[in-house]
């Protein structure tokens, strides 16, 4: 079983659509969870951290279910500028600090 | 620009040559990480430093790879006797010791011919 698994992409959606990405992780010791965004041929950039209580940042909502080891990202009212690859990221567990990345899910928002 | 910087941004080399990459982290960040990313994959952890101490190395880091952070500021990653399979984007990230958020540099794209 891979350590972080994400929905296979690509997701092709029209502007204004709502899109959801799912992710599961295998290490129950993981304590920190993130969604990063990566544009083509660029570095990953933090989109948002994910907390147990769930958190929202504008059109983006992240949820964490520790019991199911499941993370989600919801994007409402998609914009053309949301087109990117979204990476689900968890920490390795313990104090190492290194992150485990999923393969990413590519989102393409069309006019 | 006060973000993470990497140099060079692109490197083309012939198989068997040695290459060295440099990373300058955000100045107050104690932790520095190296990752490798190939096409269609997420970044894969290679190694990390806390100040000048190298605390963790991945199994991906073969004996041809070496990383240093001699003064706890910038870091170098050297690959000796490069192989075609080393072709990838090499990403550096940094974070505060007590915080989890890692900030990535623009990466060095390596092509081994």
Short mmCIF file of C-alpha atoms in Angstrom, two decimals:
data_model
loop_
_atom_site.label_atom_id
_atom_site.label_comp_id
_atom_site.label_asym_id
_atom_site.label_seq_id
_atom_site.Cartn_x
_atom_site.Cartn_y
_atom_site.Cartn_z
CA UNK A 1 0.00 0.00 0.00
CA UNK A 2 1.36 3.40 -0.98
CA UNK A 3 1.88 5.85 1.85
CA UNK A 4 -0.25 8.62 0.37
CA UNK A 5 -2.79 7.86 -2.31
CA UNK A 6 -4.81 10.38 -4.24
CA UNK A 7 -7.64 10.30 -6.75
CA UNK A 8 -6.30 9.62 -10.20
CA UNK A 9 -6.68 12.63 -12.49
CA UNK A 10 -7.00 14.60 -14.52
CA UNK A 11 -10.12 16.45 -13.47
CA UNK A 12 -11.51 18.61 -16.27
CA UNK A 13 -14.22 20.95 -15.03
CA UNK A 14 -15.97 24.11 -16.29
CA UNK A 15 -15.51 27.44 -14.56
CA UNK A 16 -17.79 27.75 -11.57
CA UNK A 17 -17.90 24.03 -10.85
CA UNK A 18 -17.30 22.48 -7.46
CA UNK A 19 -14.61 19.84 -7.39
CA UNK A 20 -13.47 17.51 -4.63
CA UNK A 21 -10.17 15.73 -4.19
CA UNK A 22 -9.68 12.78 -1.88
CA UNK A 23 -6.59 11.35 -0.31
CA UNK A 24 -5.79 8.45 2.03
CA UNK A 25 -2.64 7.92 4.04
CA UNK A 26 -1.20 4.78 5.60
CA UNK A 27 0.86 6.01 8.57
CA UNK A 28 -1.40 6.38 11.59
CA UNK A 29 1.42 8.21 13.40
CA UNK A 30 1.22 11.15 10.99
CA UNK A 31 0.35 14.37 12.78
CA UNK A 32 0.47 17.07 10.14
CA UNK A 33 -1.51 17.24 6.95
CA UNK A 34 -1.39 19.66 4.04
CA UNK A 35 -2.56 20.40 0.57
CA UNK A 36 0.09 21.87 -1.71
CA UNK A 37 -0.50 23.28 -5.15
CA UNK A 38 2.02 22.84 -7.94
CA UNK A 39 1.85 24.68 -11.25
CA UNK A 40 3.47 23.14 -14.31
CA UNK A 41 7.29 23.13 -13.99
CA UNK A 42 7.13 25.13 -10.74
CA UNK A 43 7.78 24.30 -7.12
CA UNK A 44 5.02 23.13 -4.76
CA UNK A 45 3.39 25.90 -2.75
CA UNK A 46 1.40 25.45 0.40
CA UNK A 47 -2.32 25.83 -0.23
CA UNK A 48 -3.52 25.05 3.25
CA UNK A 49 -2.87 22.99 6.33
CA UNK A 50 -5.56 20.51 7.30
CA UNK A 51 -6.87 20.33 10.85
CA UNK A 52 -9.03 17.75 12.57
CA UNK A 53 -11.82 20.25 12.96
CA UNK A 54 -11.77 21.05 9.27
CA UNK A 55 -10.81 24.39 7.91
CA UNK A 56 -11.88 26.80 5.23
CA UNK A 57 -10.03 29.47 3.29
CA UNK A 58 -12.28 31.31 0.89
CA UNK A 59 -13.40 28.87 -1.78
CA UNK A 60 -11.24 26.06 -0.38
CA UNK A 61 -12.33 23.67 2.36
CA UNK A 62 -10.17 20.89 3.79
CA UNK A 63 -11.34 18.01 5.96
CA UNK A 64 -9.45 15.38 7.93
CA UNK A 65 -10.80 12.08 9.21
CA UNK A 66 -8.12 10.51 11.41
CA UNK A 67 -10.10 7.33 12.05
CA UNK A 68 -10.35 6.63 8.33
CA UNK A 69 -6.98 8.22 7.56
CA UNK A 70 -8.66 10.29 4.90
CA UNK A 71 -8.16 13.89 3.77
CA UNK A 72 -10.25 15.90 1.36
CA UNK A 73 -10.11 19.22 -0.45
CA UNK A 74 -13.17 20.94 -1.84
CA UNK A 75 -12.91 23.81 -4.29
CA UNK A 76 -16.05 25.82 -4.89
CA UNK A 77 -16.72 28.17 -7.81
CA UNK A 78 -13.64 27.02 -9.73
CA UNK A 79 -11.59 29.66 -11.51
CA UNK A 80 -9.34 29.25 -14.52
CA UNK A 81 -6.44 30.12 -12.22
CA UNK A 82 -7.17 27.05 -10.08
CA UNK A 83 -5.76 24.86 -12.86
CA UNK A 84 -2.79 23.09 -11.32
CA UNK A 85 -1.75 19.83 -9.70
CA UNK A 86 -2.91 19.41 -6.11
CA UNK A 87 -0.64 17.40 -3.84
CA UNK A 88 -1.85 15.70 -0.70
CA UNK A 89 0.95 15.77 1.88
CA UNK A 90 1.40 14.17 5.30
CA UNK A 91 4.32 14.18 7.66
CA UNK A 92 6.30 11.00 8.11
CA UNK A 93 5.35 10.72 11.75
CA UNK A 94 7.60 11.29 14.72
CA UNK A 95 9.94 14.23 14.84
CA UNK A 96 11.71 13.82 11.52
CA UNK A 97 9.78 16.52 9.78
CA UNK A 98 10.08 15.06 6.33
CA UNK A 99 6.94 15.07 4.25
CA UNK A 100 5.35 12.32 2.21
CA UNK A 101 3.71 13.54 -0.97
CA UNK A 102 1.01 11.93 -3.02
CA UNK A 103 1.44 11.80 -6.78
CA UNK A 104 -0.93 14.70 -7.16
CA UNK A 105 -4.18 15.21 -8.97
CA UNK A 106 -4.22 17.46 -11.99
CA UNK A 107 -7.07 19.93 -12.25
CA UNK A 108 -7.92 21.71 -15.46
CA UNK A 109 -10.62 24.39 -15.30
CA UNK A 110 -12.05 25.29 -18.69
CA UNK A 111 -13.93 28.46 -19.72
CA UNK B 1 13.39 38.16 -2.56
CA UNK B 2 13.47 36.48 0.84
CA UNK B 3 12.29 33.04 -0.26
CA UNK B 4 14.27 29.86 -0.80
CA UNK B 5 16.66 30.11 -3.71
CA UNK B 6 18.41 27.39 -5.68
CA UNK B 7 21.25 27.45 -8.13
CA UNK B 8 21.53 26.52 -10.91
CA UNK B 9 17.97 26.36 -12.15
CA UNK B 10 18.89 23.99 -14.95
CA UNK B 11 21.80 21.62 -15.44
CA UNK B 12 22.59 19.38 -18.38
CA UNK B 13 25.45 16.97 -17.90
CA UNK B 14 26.88 13.84 -19.41
CA UNK B 15 26.62 10.49 -17.71
CA UNK B 16 29.53 9.93 -15.35
CA UNK B 17 30.08 13.61 -14.52
CA UNK B 18 29.73 15.10 -11.06
CA UNK B 19 27.24 17.88 -10.36
CA UNK B 20 26.66 20.13 -7.37
CA UNK B 21 23.56 22.11 -6.53
CA UNK B 22 23.18 24.89 -4.00
CA UNK B 23 20.24 25.88 -1.84
CA UNK B 24 19.88 29.05 0.20
CA UNK B 25 17.01 28.72 2.69
CA UNK B 26 14.93 31.46 4.22
CA UNK B 27 17.39 33.12 6.58
CA UNK B 28 15.78 32.36 9.95
CA UNK B 29 14.88 28.76 9.09
CA UNK B 30 16.75 26.06 10.98
CA UNK B 31 15.59 23.09 8.96
CA UNK B 32 16.54 22.43 5.36
CA UNK B 33 15.24 19.58 3.21
CA UNK B 34 16.14 18.08 -0.14
CA UNK B 35 13.57 16.32 -2.32
CA UNK B 36 13.62 14.81 -5.77
CA UNK B 37 10.71 14.91 -8.17
CA UNK B 38 10.32 13.01 -11.43
CA UNK B 39 7.62 13.49 -14.03
CA UNK B 40 4.18 12.46 -12.85
CA UNK B 41 5.28 11.89 -9.27
CA UNK B 42 5.15 13.92 -6.13
CA UNK B 43 8.40 15.06 -4.51
CA UNK B 44 10.30 12.31 -2.70
CA UNK B 45 12.25 13.05 0.46
CA UNK B 46 16.04 12.67 0.23
CA UNK B 47 17.54 14.20 3.37
CA UNK B 48 17.20 16.97 5.91
CA UNK B 49 19.33 19.13 8.16
CA UNK B 50 18.63 20.82 11.43
CA UNK B 51 21.15 23.64 11.50
CA UNK B 52 24.38 21.97 10.32
CA UNK B 53 23.46 18.44 11.44
CA UNK B 54 22.19 15.99 8.84
CA UNK B 55 19.52 14.13 10.79
CA UNK B 56 17.80 11.90 8.28
CA UNK B 57 18.67 10.29 4.95
CA UNK B 58 16.31 8.40 2.68
CA UNK B 59 17.13 5.05 1.14
CA UNK B 60 16.89 6.95 -2.15
CA UNK B 61 20.11 8.73 -1.25
CA UNK B 62 22.69 6.30 -2.64
CA UNK B 63 26.38 6.59 -1.86
CA UNK B 64 26.81 8.69 -4.98
CA UNK B 65 24.82 11.45 -3.31
CA UNK B 66 26.16 13.68 -0.57
CA UNK B 67 24.69 16.73 1.06
CA UNK B 68 26.27 19.28 3.37
CA UNK B 69 25.22 22.33 5.31
CA UNK B 70 28.54 23.36 6.83
CA UNK B 71 27.55 26.57 8.59
CA UNK B 72 23.89 25.86 9.09
CA UNK B 73 22.92 28.29 6.35
CA UNK B 74 23.15 27.25 2.69
CA UNK B 75 23.35 23.62 1.64
CA UNK B 76 24.89 21.75 -1.26
CA UNK B 77 23.82 18.49 -2.83
CA UNK B 78 26.44 16.68 -4.88
CA UNK B 79 25.83 13.77 -7.20
CA UNK B 80 28.91 11.85 -8.27
CA UNK B 81 29.14 9.71 -11.42
CA UNK B 82 25.71 10.80 -12.60
CA UNK B 83 23.41 8.27 -14.23
CA UNK B 84 20.49 8.85 -16.59
CA UNK B 85 18.16 7.81 -13.80
CA UNK B 86 19.31 10.83 -11.81
CA UNK B 87 17.46 13.11 -14.23
CA UNK B 88 14.83 14.87 -12.14
CA UNK B 89 13.90 18.12 -10.46
CA UNK B 90 15.81 18.57 -7.21
CA UNK B 91 13.85 20.66 -4.76
CA UNK B 92 15.04 22.31 -1.60
CA UNK B 93 12.73 23.42 1.18
CA UNK B 94 13.18 25.08 4.53
CA UNK B 95 11.17 25.52 7.70
CA UNK B 96 11.40 26.86 11.20
CA UNK B 97 12.41 24.18 13.64
CA UNK B 98 9.21 24.32 15.55
CA UNK B 99 6.86 24.81 12.62
CA UNK B 100 5.82 22.29 10.05
CA UNK B 101 5.22 24.40 6.99
CA UNK B 102 7.96 23.87 4.44
CA UNK B 103 8.68 26.51 1.82
CA UNK B 104 10.11 25.28 -1.42
CA UNK B 105 12.66 26.80 -3.72
CA UNK B 106 12.20 26.85 -7.50
CA UNK B 107 14.20 23.65 -7.95
CA UNK B 108 17.15 22.59 -10.06
CA UNK B 109 16.18 20.62 -13.12
CA UNK B 110 18.87 18.04 -13.95
CA UNK B 111 19.15 16.25 -17.26
CA UNK B 112 21.76 13.53 -17.59
CA UNK B 113 22.53 12.59 -21.17
#
